[in-house]
CSV table of C-alpha atoms and ligand atoms in Angstrom, one decimal:
chain,number,residue,atom,x,y,z
Q,286,MET,CA,50.5,-17.2,18.7
Q,287,LEU,CA,50.6,-15.3,22.0
Q,288,TYR,CA,52.3,-17.5,24.6
Q,289,PHE,CA,54.3,-17.2,27.8
Q,290,LYS,CA,56.5,-19.3,30.0
Q,291,THR,CA,57.7,-18.6,33.5
Q,292,ALA,CA,60.9,-19.6,35.3
Q,293,GLY,CA,62.1,-19.2,38.9
Q,294,GLU,CA,61.9,-20.6,42.4
Q,295,SER,CA,60.2,-19.0,45.4
Q,296,HIS,CA,63.5,-18.2,47.2
Q,297,GLY,CA,65.7,-18.2,44.1
Q,298,LYS,CA,67.4,-15.1,42.6
Q,299,CYS,CA,64.4,-13.9,40.6
Q,300,LEU,CA,61.3,-14.9,38.7
Q,301,ILE,CA,61.2,-14.6,34.9
Q,302,ALA,CA,58.5,-14.6,32.3
Q,303,ILE,CA,58.9,-14.6,28.5
Q,304,ILE,CA,56.0,-13.5,26.4
Q,305,GLU,CA,56.1,-14.4,22.7
Q,306,GLY,CA,53.8,-13.3,19.9
Q,307,PHE,CA,53.0,-9.8,21.3
Q,308,PRO,CA,52.6,-7.2,18.5
Q,309,ALA,CA,55.0,-4.4,18.0
Q,310,GLY,CA,54.0,-0.8,18.6
Q,311,VAL,CA,52.3,-1.0,22.0
Q,312,PHE,CA,53.2,1.6,24.7
Q,313,ILE,CA,54.0,-0.3,27.9
Q,314,ASP,CA,53.5,1.6,31.1
Q,315,GLU,CA,55.9,0.0,33.6
Q,316,GLU,CA,54.2,1.7,36.5
Q,317,PHE,CA,50.9,0.0,35.6
Q,318,ILE,CA,52.6,-3.4,35.8
Q,319,ASN,CA,54.1,-2.4,39.2
Q,320,LYS,CA,50.7,-1.4,40.5
Q,321,GLU,CA,49.3,-4.8,39.5
Q,322,LEU,CA,52.2,-6.5,41.3
Q,323,LYS,CA,51.5,-4.5,44.4
Q,324,ARG,CA,47.9,-5.4,44.3
Q,325,ARG,CA,48.8,-9.1,44.2
Q,326,GLN,CA,51.0,-8.7,47.3
Q,327,GLY,CA,48.2,-7.2,49.3
Q,328,GLY,CA,45.0,-8.4,50.9
Q,329,LEU,CA,44.4,-9.4,54.5
Q,330,GLY,CA,45.7,-12.9,55.4
Q,331,ARG,CA,49.1,-12.6,53.8
Q,332,GLY,CA,52.1,-13.9,55.8
Q,333,GLY,CA,55.5,-12.5,56.7
Q,334,ARG,CA,57.0,-13.0,53.2
Q,335,MET,CA,55.1,-10.0,51.8
Q,336,GLN,CA,56.9,-7.7,54.3
Q,337,ILE,CA,60.2,-8.8,52.9
Q,338,GLU,CA,59.3,-8.5,49.2
Q,339,GLU,CA,58.5,-5.4,47.2
Q,340,ASP,CA,57.7,-6.8,43.8
Q,341,ARG,CA,58.8,-4.6,40.9
Q,342,VAL,CA,59.2,-5.5,37.2
Q,343,GLU,CA,62.3,-5.1,35.2
Q,344,ILE,CA,61.7,-5.4,31.4
Q,345,LEU,CA,64.8,-7.1,30.0
Q,346,SER,CA,63.9,-7.4,26.4
Q,347,GLY,CA,61.3,-6.8,23.7
Q,348,VAL,CA,60.6,-3.2,24.6
Q,349,ARG,CA,62.6,-0.1,23.4
Q,350,LYS,CA,61.8,3.4,24.7
Q,351,ASN,CA,58.6,1.9,26.3
Q,352,ILE,CA,57.3,0.5,23.0
Q,353,THR,CA,57.1,-3.2,22.2
Q,354,LEU,CA,59.3,-4.4,19.3
Q,355,GLY,CA,57.4,-7.6,18.4
Q,356,SER,CA,60.3,-9.7,19.7
Q,357,PRO,CA,60.1,-11.8,22.9
Q,358,ILE,CA,59.3,-9.7,26.0
Q,359,CYS,CA,61.3,-10.8,29.0
Q,360,LEU,CA,60.0,-9.7,32.4
Q,361,MET,CA,61.9,-10.1,35.7
Q,362,VAL,CA,60.8,-9.8,39.3
Q,363,LYS,CA,63.6,-10.0,41.8
Q,364,ASN,CA,63.3,-12.0,45.1
Q,365,SER,CA,64.6,-10.1,48.1
Q,366,ASP,CA,64.4,-13.4,50.1
Q,367,TYR,CA,67.0,-15.0,47.9
Q,368,THR,CA,68.0,-17.8,50.3
Q,369,ILE,CA,67.4,-21.0,48.4
Q,370,ASN,CA,70.9,-22.4,49.0
Q,371,GLU,CA,70.8,-21.9,52.7
Q,372,LEU,CA,67.3,-23.1,53.4
Q,373,HIS,CA,66.8,-26.4,55.4
Q,374,ALA,CA,65.7,-29.7,53.9
Q,375,VAL,CA,61.9,-30.5,54.1
Q,376,THR,CA,61.3,-34.1,54.9
Q,377,LYS,CA,57.8,-33.9,56.3
Q,378,PRO,CA,55.5,-33.5,53.3
Q,379,ARG,CA,52.4,-31.3,53.7
Q,380,PRO,CA,49.1,-32.9,52.7
Q,381,GLY,CA,47.6,-30.9,49.8
Q,382,HIS,CA,51.0,-29.5,48.6
Q,383,ALA,CA,53.1,-30.8,45.7
Q,384,ASP,CA,55.7,-32.0,48.2
Q,385,LEU,CA,54.9,-35.8,48.2
Q,386,PRO,CA,53.9,-36.5,44.6
Q,387,GLY,CA,56.8,-34.2,43.5
Q,388,ILE,CA,59.6,-36.0,45.4
Q,389,ILE,CA,58.4,-39.4,44.3
Q,390,LYS,CA,58.1,-38.3,40.7
Q,391,TYR,CA,61.5,-36.5,40.6
Q,392,GLY,CA,63.4,-39.0,42.8
Q,393,GLN,CA,64.2,-36.5,45.5
Q,394,GLU,CA,64.6,-36.8,49.3
Q,395,ASP,CA,64.2,-33.1,50.1
Q,396,ALA,CA,60.7,-31.7,49.3
Q,397,ARG,CA,62.3,-28.2,49.0
Q,398,ASN,CA,63.5,-29.2,45.6
Q,399,ILE,CA,59.8,-29.4,44.6
Q,400,LEU,CA,58.1,-26.8,46.8
Q,401,GLU,CA,60.3,-24.0,45.7
Q,402,ARG,CA,58.9,-24.2,42.2
Q,403,ALA,CA,55.4,-25.2,43.2
Q,404,SER,CA,55.0,-22.1,45.4
Q,405,ALA,CA,52.5,-19.5,44.4
Q,406,ARG,CA,55.3,-17.0,44.4
Q,407,GLU,CA,55.5,-17.9,40.7
Q,408,THR,CA,52.2,-16.0,40.2
Q,409,ALA,CA,54.0,-12.7,40.5
Q,410,THR,CA,55.3,-13.2,36.9
Q,411,ARG,CA,51.8,-14.2,35.8
Q,412,VAL,CA,50.5,-10.9,37.0
Q,413,ALA,CA,53.2,-9.0,35.2
Q,414,VAL,CA,52.3,-10.9,32.0
Q,415,GLY,CA,48.6,-10.2,32.6
Q,416,ALA,CA,49.3,-6.5,33.1
Q,417,VAL,CA,51.1,-6.3,29.7
Q,418,VAL,CA,48.2,-8.1,28.0
Q,419,LYS,CA,45.7,-5.8,29.7
Q,420,ILE,CA,47.4,-2.9,28.1
Q,421,LEU,CA,46.8,-4.5,24.7
Q,422,LEU,CA,43.2,-5.3,25.6
Q,423,SER,CA,42.5,-1.7,26.6
Q,424,ARG,CA,43.3,-0.7,23.0
Q,425,PHE,CA,40.2,-2.7,22.0
Q,426,GLY,CA,38.0,-1.5,24.8
Q,427,ILE,CA,38.3,-4.7,26.7
Q,428,ASP,CA,38.3,-4.5,30.5
Q,429,VAL,CA,38.9,-7.4,32.9
Q,430,PHE,CA,37.9,-7.2,36.5
Q,431,GLY,CA,38.5,-9.7,39.3
Q,432,TYR,CA,37.3,-9.6,42.8
Q,433,VAL,CA,36.7,-11.8,45.8
Q,434,LYS,CA,33.1,-13.2,46.0
Q,435,GLY,CA,33.6,-15.0,49.3
Q,436,ILE,CA,36.1,-16.4,51.8
Q,437,GLY,CA,35.6,-19.4,54.1
Q,438,GLY,CA,32.0,-19.9,53.2
Q,439,ILE,CA,30.9,-16.2,53.7
Q,440,ASN,CA,29.8,-15.4,50.2
Q,441,SER,CA,28.3,-12.4,48.5
Q,442,ASP,CA,25.3,-12.7,46.2
Q,443,LYS,CA,25.6,-9.1,45.1
Q,444,ILE,CA,25.0,-8.5,41.4
Q,445,ILE,CA,27.2,-5.8,39.9
Q,446,LYS,CA,25.1,-3.1,38.3
Q,447,ASP,CA,27.7,-0.4,38.0
Q,448,MET,CA,31.3,-1.4,37.3
Q,449,ASP,CA,32.7,2.0,38.5
Q,450,ILE,CA,31.2,1.5,41.9
Q,451,ALA,CA,32.4,-2.1,42.0
Q,452,LYS,CA,35.9,-1.0,41.2
Q,453,LYS,CA,35.8,1.7,43.9
Q,454,ASN,CA,34.5,-0.8,46.5
Q,455,ARG,CA,37.2,-3.3,45.6
Q,456,GLU,CA,39.9,-0.7,45.9
Q,457,ILE,CA,38.9,0.2,49.5
Q,458,SER,CA,38.3,-3.3,50.6
Q,459,GLN,CA,41.0,-5.1,52.7
Q,460,VAL,CA,40.0,-8.4,51.1
Q,461,TYR,CA,39.2,-7.2,47.5
Q,462,CYS,CA,35.5,-7.8,47.8
Q,463,ILE,CA,32.8,-5.4,46.5
Q,464,ASP,CA,30.1,-6.2,49.1
Q,465,GLN,CA,30.6,-4.1,52.3
Q,466,ASP,CA,27.8,-6.2,54.0
Q,467,ILE,CA,30.0,-9.2,54.3
Q,468,GLU,CA,33.4,-7.6,54.5
Q,469,ARG,CA,33.5,-7.3,58.3
Q,470,ASP,CA,32.5,-11.0,58.8
Q,471,ILE,CA,35.2,-12.1,56.4
Q,472,ILE,CA,37.9,-10.0,58.2
Q,473,GLU,CA,36.8,-11.5,61.5
Q,474,LYS,CA,36.9,-15.0,60.1
Q,475,ILE,CA,40.5,-14.5,58.7
Q,476,LYS,CA,41.6,-13.2,62.1
Q,477,GLN,CA,40.1,-16.1,64.0
Q,478,THR,CA,41.5,-18.6,61.5
Q,479,ALA,CA,45.0,-17.1,62.0
Q,480,GLU,CA,44.7,-17.5,65.8
Q,481,LYS,CA,43.6,-21.1,65.3
Q,482,GLY,CA,46.7,-21.8,63.1
Q,483,ASP,CA,44.4,-22.8,60.2
Q,484,SER,CA,43.9,-21.5,56.6
Q,485,LEU,CA,41.0,-20.4,54.4
Q,486,GLY,CA,39.9,-20.7,50.7
Q,487,GLY,CA,37.3,-18.8,48.9
Q,488,VAL,CA,35.5,-17.9,45.6
Q,489,ILE,CA,36.8,-15.4,43.0
Q,490,GLU,CA,34.8,-13.9,40.1
Q,491,VAL,CA,36.4,-12.4,37.0
Q,492,ILE,CA,34.3,-10.4,34.6
Q,493,ALA,CA,35.5,-9.3,31.1
Q,494,HIS,CA,33.6,-6.5,29.3
Q,495,GLY,CA,34.0,-5.4,25.7
Q,496,LEU,CA,34.7,-8.6,23.8
Q,497,PRO,CA,33.3,-8.8,20.3
Q,498,VAL,CA,31.3,-11.8,19.3
Q,499,GLY,CA,33.6,-14.4,17.7
Q,500,LEU,CA,36.7,-15.0,19.9
Q,501,GLY,CA,37.4,-18.7,20.4
Q,502,ASN,CA,36.3,-21.5,18.2
Q,503,HIS,CA,33.6,-24.3,18.1
Q,504,THR,CA,35.6,-26.4,15.6
Q,505,GLN,CA,38.2,-28.1,17.8
Q,506,TRP,CA,38.2,-29.1,21.5
Q,507,ASP,CA,41.3,-27.1,22.4
Q,508,LEU,CA,40.2,-23.9,20.6
Q,509,LYS,CA,37.0,-23.4,22.7
Q,510,LEU,CA,37.3,-20.2,24.7
Q,511,ASP,CA,35.5,-21.6,27.7
Q,512,ALA,CA,37.8,-24.6,27.9
Q,513,ARG,CA,40.8,-22.4,27.5
Q,514,LEU,CA,39.7,-20.1,30.3
Q,515,ALA,CA,39.1,-23.0,32.5
Q,516,HIS,CA,42.6,-24.3,31.8
Q,517,ALA,CA,44.2,-20.9,32.4
Q,518,VAL,CA,42.4,-20.3,35.7
Q,519,MET,CA,42.6,-23.9,37.0
Q,520,SER,CA,46.4,-23.7,36.5
Q,521,VAL,CA,46.6,-21.1,39.3
Q,522,GLN,CA,47.9,-22.6,42.5
Q,523,ALA,CA,45.2,-23.9,44.9
Q,524,ILE,CA,42.3,-23.4,42.4
Q,525,LYS,CA,40.1,-26.6,42.5
Q,526,GLY,CA,37.1,-25.6,40.4
Q,527,VAL,CA,36.2,-23.2,37.6
Q,528,GLU,CA,32.7,-22.3,36.3
Q,529,LEU,CA,31.3,-20.0,33.6
Q,530,GLY,CA,28.1,-18.0,33.9
Q,531,LEU,CA,25.5,-19.9,35.8
Q,532,GLY,CA,28.1,-22.6,36.1
Q,533,PHE,CA,27.4,-25.8,38.1
Q,534,LEU,CA,23.8,-24.6,38.8
Q,535,VAL,CA,22.8,-25.3,35.2
Q,536,SER,CA,22.6,-29.0,36.0
Q,537,ASN,CA,19.6,-28.4,38.4
Q,538,LYS,CA,17.5,-26.3,36.0
Q,539,PHE,CA,15.2,-26.7,32.9
Q,540,GLY,CA,16.7,-25.7,29.5
Q,541,SER,CA,14.1,-22.9,29.4
Q,542,GLU,CA,15.5,-21.4,32.6
Q,543,VAL,CA,19.1,-21.6,31.5
Q,544,HIS,CA,19.5,-20.4,27.9
Q,545,ASP,CA,19.7,-16.7,27.1
Q,546,GLU,CA,16.9,-15.7,24.7
Q,547,ILE,CA,17.9,-13.8,21.5
Q,548,PHE,CA,16.6,-10.4,20.6
Q,549,TYR,CA,17.5,-7.9,17.8
Q,550,ASN,CA,17.8,-4.2,18.2
Q,551,GLN,CA,18.5,-2.3,15.0
Q,552,SER,CA,19.1,1.0,16.6
Q,553,SER,CA,22.1,-0.4,18.5
Q,554,GLN,CA,23.6,-2.1,15.4
Q,555,ASP,CA,26.1,0.6,14.6
Q,556,LYS,CA,27.5,0.6,18.2
Q,557,SER,CA,27.2,-3.1,19.0
Q,558,LEU,CA,29.9,-5.8,19.1
Q,559,THR,CA,27.3,-8.4,18.2
Q,560,GLY,CA,25.8,-6.9,15.0
Q,561,GLY,CA,22.7,-5.7,16.9
Q,562,PHE,CA,21.7,-9.0,18.5
Q,563,GLN,CA,20.9,-8.7,22.2
Q,564,ARG,CA,20.4,-10.7,25.3
Q,565,TYR,CA,18.7,-9.7,28.5
Q,566,THR,CA,20.3,-12.6,30.5
Q,567,ASN,CA,23.8,-13.9,30.6
Q,568,ASN,CA,23.6,-17.4,32.1
Q,569,ALA,CA,26.1,-18.6,29.4
Q,570,GLY,CA,28.8,-16.3,30.9
Q,571,GLY,CA,29.4,-14.7,27.5
Q,572,ILE,CA,30.4,-17.9,25.6
Q,573,GLU,CA,28.2,-20.3,23.5
Q,574,GLY,CA,29.8,-23.2,21.6
Q,575,GLY,CA,33.2,-22.2,22.7
Q,576,ILE,CA,32.8,-18.7,21.0
Q,577,SER,CA,32.4,-15.4,22.7
Q,578,ASN,CA,28.8,-14.1,22.1
Q,579,GLY,CA,29.4,-10.4,22.8
Q,580,GLU,CA,28.1,-10.5,26.4
Q,581,PRO,CA,30.5,-10.1,29.4
Q,582,ILE,CA,32.6,-13.2,30.1
Q,583,VAL,CA,32.0,-14.3,33.7
Q,584,VAL,CA,34.4,-16.8,35.2
Q,585,ARG,CA,34.3,-18.1,38.8
Q,586,ALA,CA,37.2,-19.9,40.5
Q,587,TYR,CA,37.1,-21.9,43.7
Q,588,MET,CA,40.2,-21.9,45.8
Q,589,LYS,CA,41.1,-24.4,48.5
Q,590,PRO,CA,42.6,-23.3,51.8
Q,591,ILE,CA,46.4,-23.2,51.7
Q,592,PRO,CA,48.0,-26.5,52.7
Q,593,THR,CA,50.7,-25.0,55.0
Q,594,LEU,CA,49.2,-25.0,58.5
Q,595,ILE,CA,50.6,-23.7,61.8
Q,596,LYS,CA,48.8,-26.6,63.4
Q,597,PRO,CA,49.9,-29.2,60.8
Q,598,LEU,CA,48.1,-32.4,59.7
Q,599,ARG,CA,49.4,-35.9,60.1
Q,600,SER,CA,52.0,-37.0,57.6
Q,601,VAL,CA,55.0,-39.4,57.3
Q,602,ASN,CA,58.7,-38.7,57.5
Q,603,LEU,CA,60.1,-39.2,54.0
Q,604,LEU,CA,63.4,-40.7,55.3
Q,605,THR,CA,62.3,-42.9,58.3
Q,606,LYS,CA,58.6,-43.4,57.1
Q,607,GLU,CA,57.6,-42.8,60.7
Q,608,PRO,CA,54.3,-40.9,61.5
Q,609,ILE,CA,55.0,-37.2,62.2
Q,610,THR,CA,53.1,-34.0,61.7
Q,611,ALA,CA,53.8,-32.0,58.5
Q,612,SER,CA,56.3,-29.3,58.4
Q,613,TYR,CA,55.3,-25.7,58.9
Q,614,GLU,CA,56.9,-23.1,56.7
Q,615,ARG,CA,56.1,-19.4,57.1
Q,616,SER,CA,53.0,-19.0,55.0
Q,617,ASP,CA,49.7,-17.1,54.3
Q,618,VAL,CA,46.5,-17.7,56.2
Q,619,CYS,CA,44.4,-16.7,53.3
Q,620,ALA,CA,45.6,-15.7,49.8
Q,621,VAL,CA,42.2,-15.5,48.1
Q,622,PRO,CA,42.6,-11.7,47.5
Q,623,ALA,CA,46.0,-12.2,45.9
Q,624,ALA,CA,44.6,-15.1,43.8
Q,625,SER,CA,41.8,-12.8,42.5
Q,626,VAL,CA,44.5,-10.7,40.9
Q,627,VAL,CA,46.2,-13.8,39.5
Q,628,CYS,CA,42.9,-15.2,38.1
Q,629,GLU,CA,42.1,-11.8,36.6
Q,630,SER,CA,45.6,-11.8,34.9
Q,631,MET,CA,45.1,-15.3,33.5
Q,632,VAL,CA,41.7,-14.5,32.1
Q,633,ALA,CA,43.2,-11.4,30.5
Q,634,PHE,CA,46.0,-13.4,29.0
Q,635,GLU,CA,43.7,-16.0,27.5
Q,636,ILE,CA,41.3,-13.4,26.1
Q,637,GLY,CA,44.4,-11.6,24.6
Q,638,ARG,CA,45.5,-14.8,23.0
Q,639,ALA,CA,42.1,-15.4,21.5
Q,640,LEU,CA,41.9,-11.8,20.3
Q,641,LEU,CA,45.3,-12.0,18.5
Q,642,GLU,CA,44.4,-15.4,17.1
Q,643,LYS,CA,41.4,-13.8,15.3
Q,644,PHE,CA,42.9,-10.4,14.4
Q,645,GLY,CA,46.6,-11.3,14.6
Q,646,GLY,CA,49.2,-9.1,13.0
Q,647,ASP,CA,52.8,-8.2,13.7
Q,648,SER,CA,52.1,-4.7,14.7
Q,649,ILE,CA,49.3,-3.1,16.7
Q,650,ASP,CA,48.2,-1.1,13.7
Q,651,GLU,CA,47.7,-4.3,11.7
Q,652,VAL,CA,45.8,-6.0,14.5
Q,653,LYS,CA,43.6,-2.9,14.8
Q,654,ARG,CA,42.9,-2.8,11.0
Q,655,ASN,CA,41.8,-6.5,11.1
Q,656,TYR,CA,39.7,-5.8,14.2
Q,657,ASP,CA,38.0,-2.7,12.7
Q,658,GLY,CA,37.4,-4.5,9.4
Q,659,TYR,CA,35.6,-7.4,11.2
Q,660,ILE,CA,33.6,-5.0,13.4
Q,661,SER,CA,32.4,-3.0,10.5
Q,662,THR,CA,31.4,-6.2,8.7
Q,663,ILE,CA,29.3,-7.6,11.5
Q,664,ARG,CA,27.6,-4.2,11.9
Q,665,ARG,CA,26.6,-4.3,8.3
N,781,EPS,C1,53.9,-20.1,49.5
N,781,EPS,C2,54.5,-19.8,50.8
N,781,EPS,C3,54.8,-18.5,51.3
N,781,EPS,C4,53.9,-17.5,50.5
N,781,EPS,C5,54.2,-17.7,49.1
N,781,EPS,C6,53.5,-19.0,48.6
N,781,EPS,O1,56.1,-18.0,51.0
N,781,EPS,P1,57.3,-18.2,52.1
N,781,EPS,O2,57.5,-19.7,52.2
N,781,EPS,O3,58.5,-17.5,51.5
N,781,EPS,O4,56.8,-17.6,53.4
N,781,EPS,O5,54.1,-16.2,51.0
N,781,EPS,O6,53.7,-16.7,48.3
N,781,EPS,C7,54.6,-15.7,47.9
N,781,EPS,C8,55.8,-15.7,48.3
N,781,EPS,C9,54.0,-14.8,46.9
N,781,EPS,O7,54.7,-13.9,46.4
N,781,EPS,O8,52.8,-14.9,46.7
N,781,EPS,C10,53.7,-21.4,49.0
N,781,EPS,O9,54.2,-22.4,49.7
N,781,EPS,O10,53.1,-21.6,48.0
């Protein structure tokens, strides 16, 4: 089974990810991984740390002459700001961060022993993993695209009609959004928030095209693709809500307004990933009964504002128990653009996992054979 673990602290020597279960024979373009890492570092609202770091991947194992071996792939991203042993103790826990529950749980007096690992710096390795999995997905015509739908309550209701235009718009946007009508307001809001010493959250949407019908499983709670995507995305630091398709709005509507009616188009049968069945709406977000239905997967993630504030909230000194204000560590004002890259990576990973579960093999050729056999069967 495809799986990954990460290791590393924010100001430790480096960050590591180990991917297991990745098939042999896939060409890995290191520069593509580095481009994704760079994208995660960007976006308006980032703090001083991103001027110090220049994230680049080093592939330590599992790849020979750019081709995967089927053995564990170890990815490393070095920290330029390797200062963990010199950094001061943190005794003023920040509301909303892992500081307080972490020190109580682990029996610590210094919240740095918790925050170093809780930090969203860890997501650099998740993006490197996501990039490797995206390379695999591209061999099956699957494309995963994440963008910022809104920041600080300024939200876009733009519906994507042309993916190429959406991609171009995201590329030129300072905040990774696709809607130029709201971009200026968002930029202004981030600048004002920085001046006020506050922070901002937002909404991210990830869309995956090209999945065949049949990934994920209705037979067991932990095999359902929607549940797995929710887990993967909710695990990203600061994400507090995840929805698919029409999402939370389904609870306000009649069944007849929610469910996507089924049609059949024989002429598309030999090209389709659904055996010729068609929908004209996608309120389900591409998943029914925990199984992909061949429509695009649409996941939205809701991110809270970062808990580290220049004008800190009230807290309690861990040692004296006296009221104080929380500590301020150099931080970001808004990391929603960066988080959109992380959510995109996590969605890609989970889809890759479901793909290999269904068509698994030790080599890419074997996976491809299984995939092709299945597609030709559903088309028949
Ligand atoms: C983070 C605090 C900041 C962010 C960091 C996440 O780091 P520092 O304390 O070094 O200024 O910049 O994010 C990253 C380093 C990154 O690579 O995304 C936190 O407390 O979660």
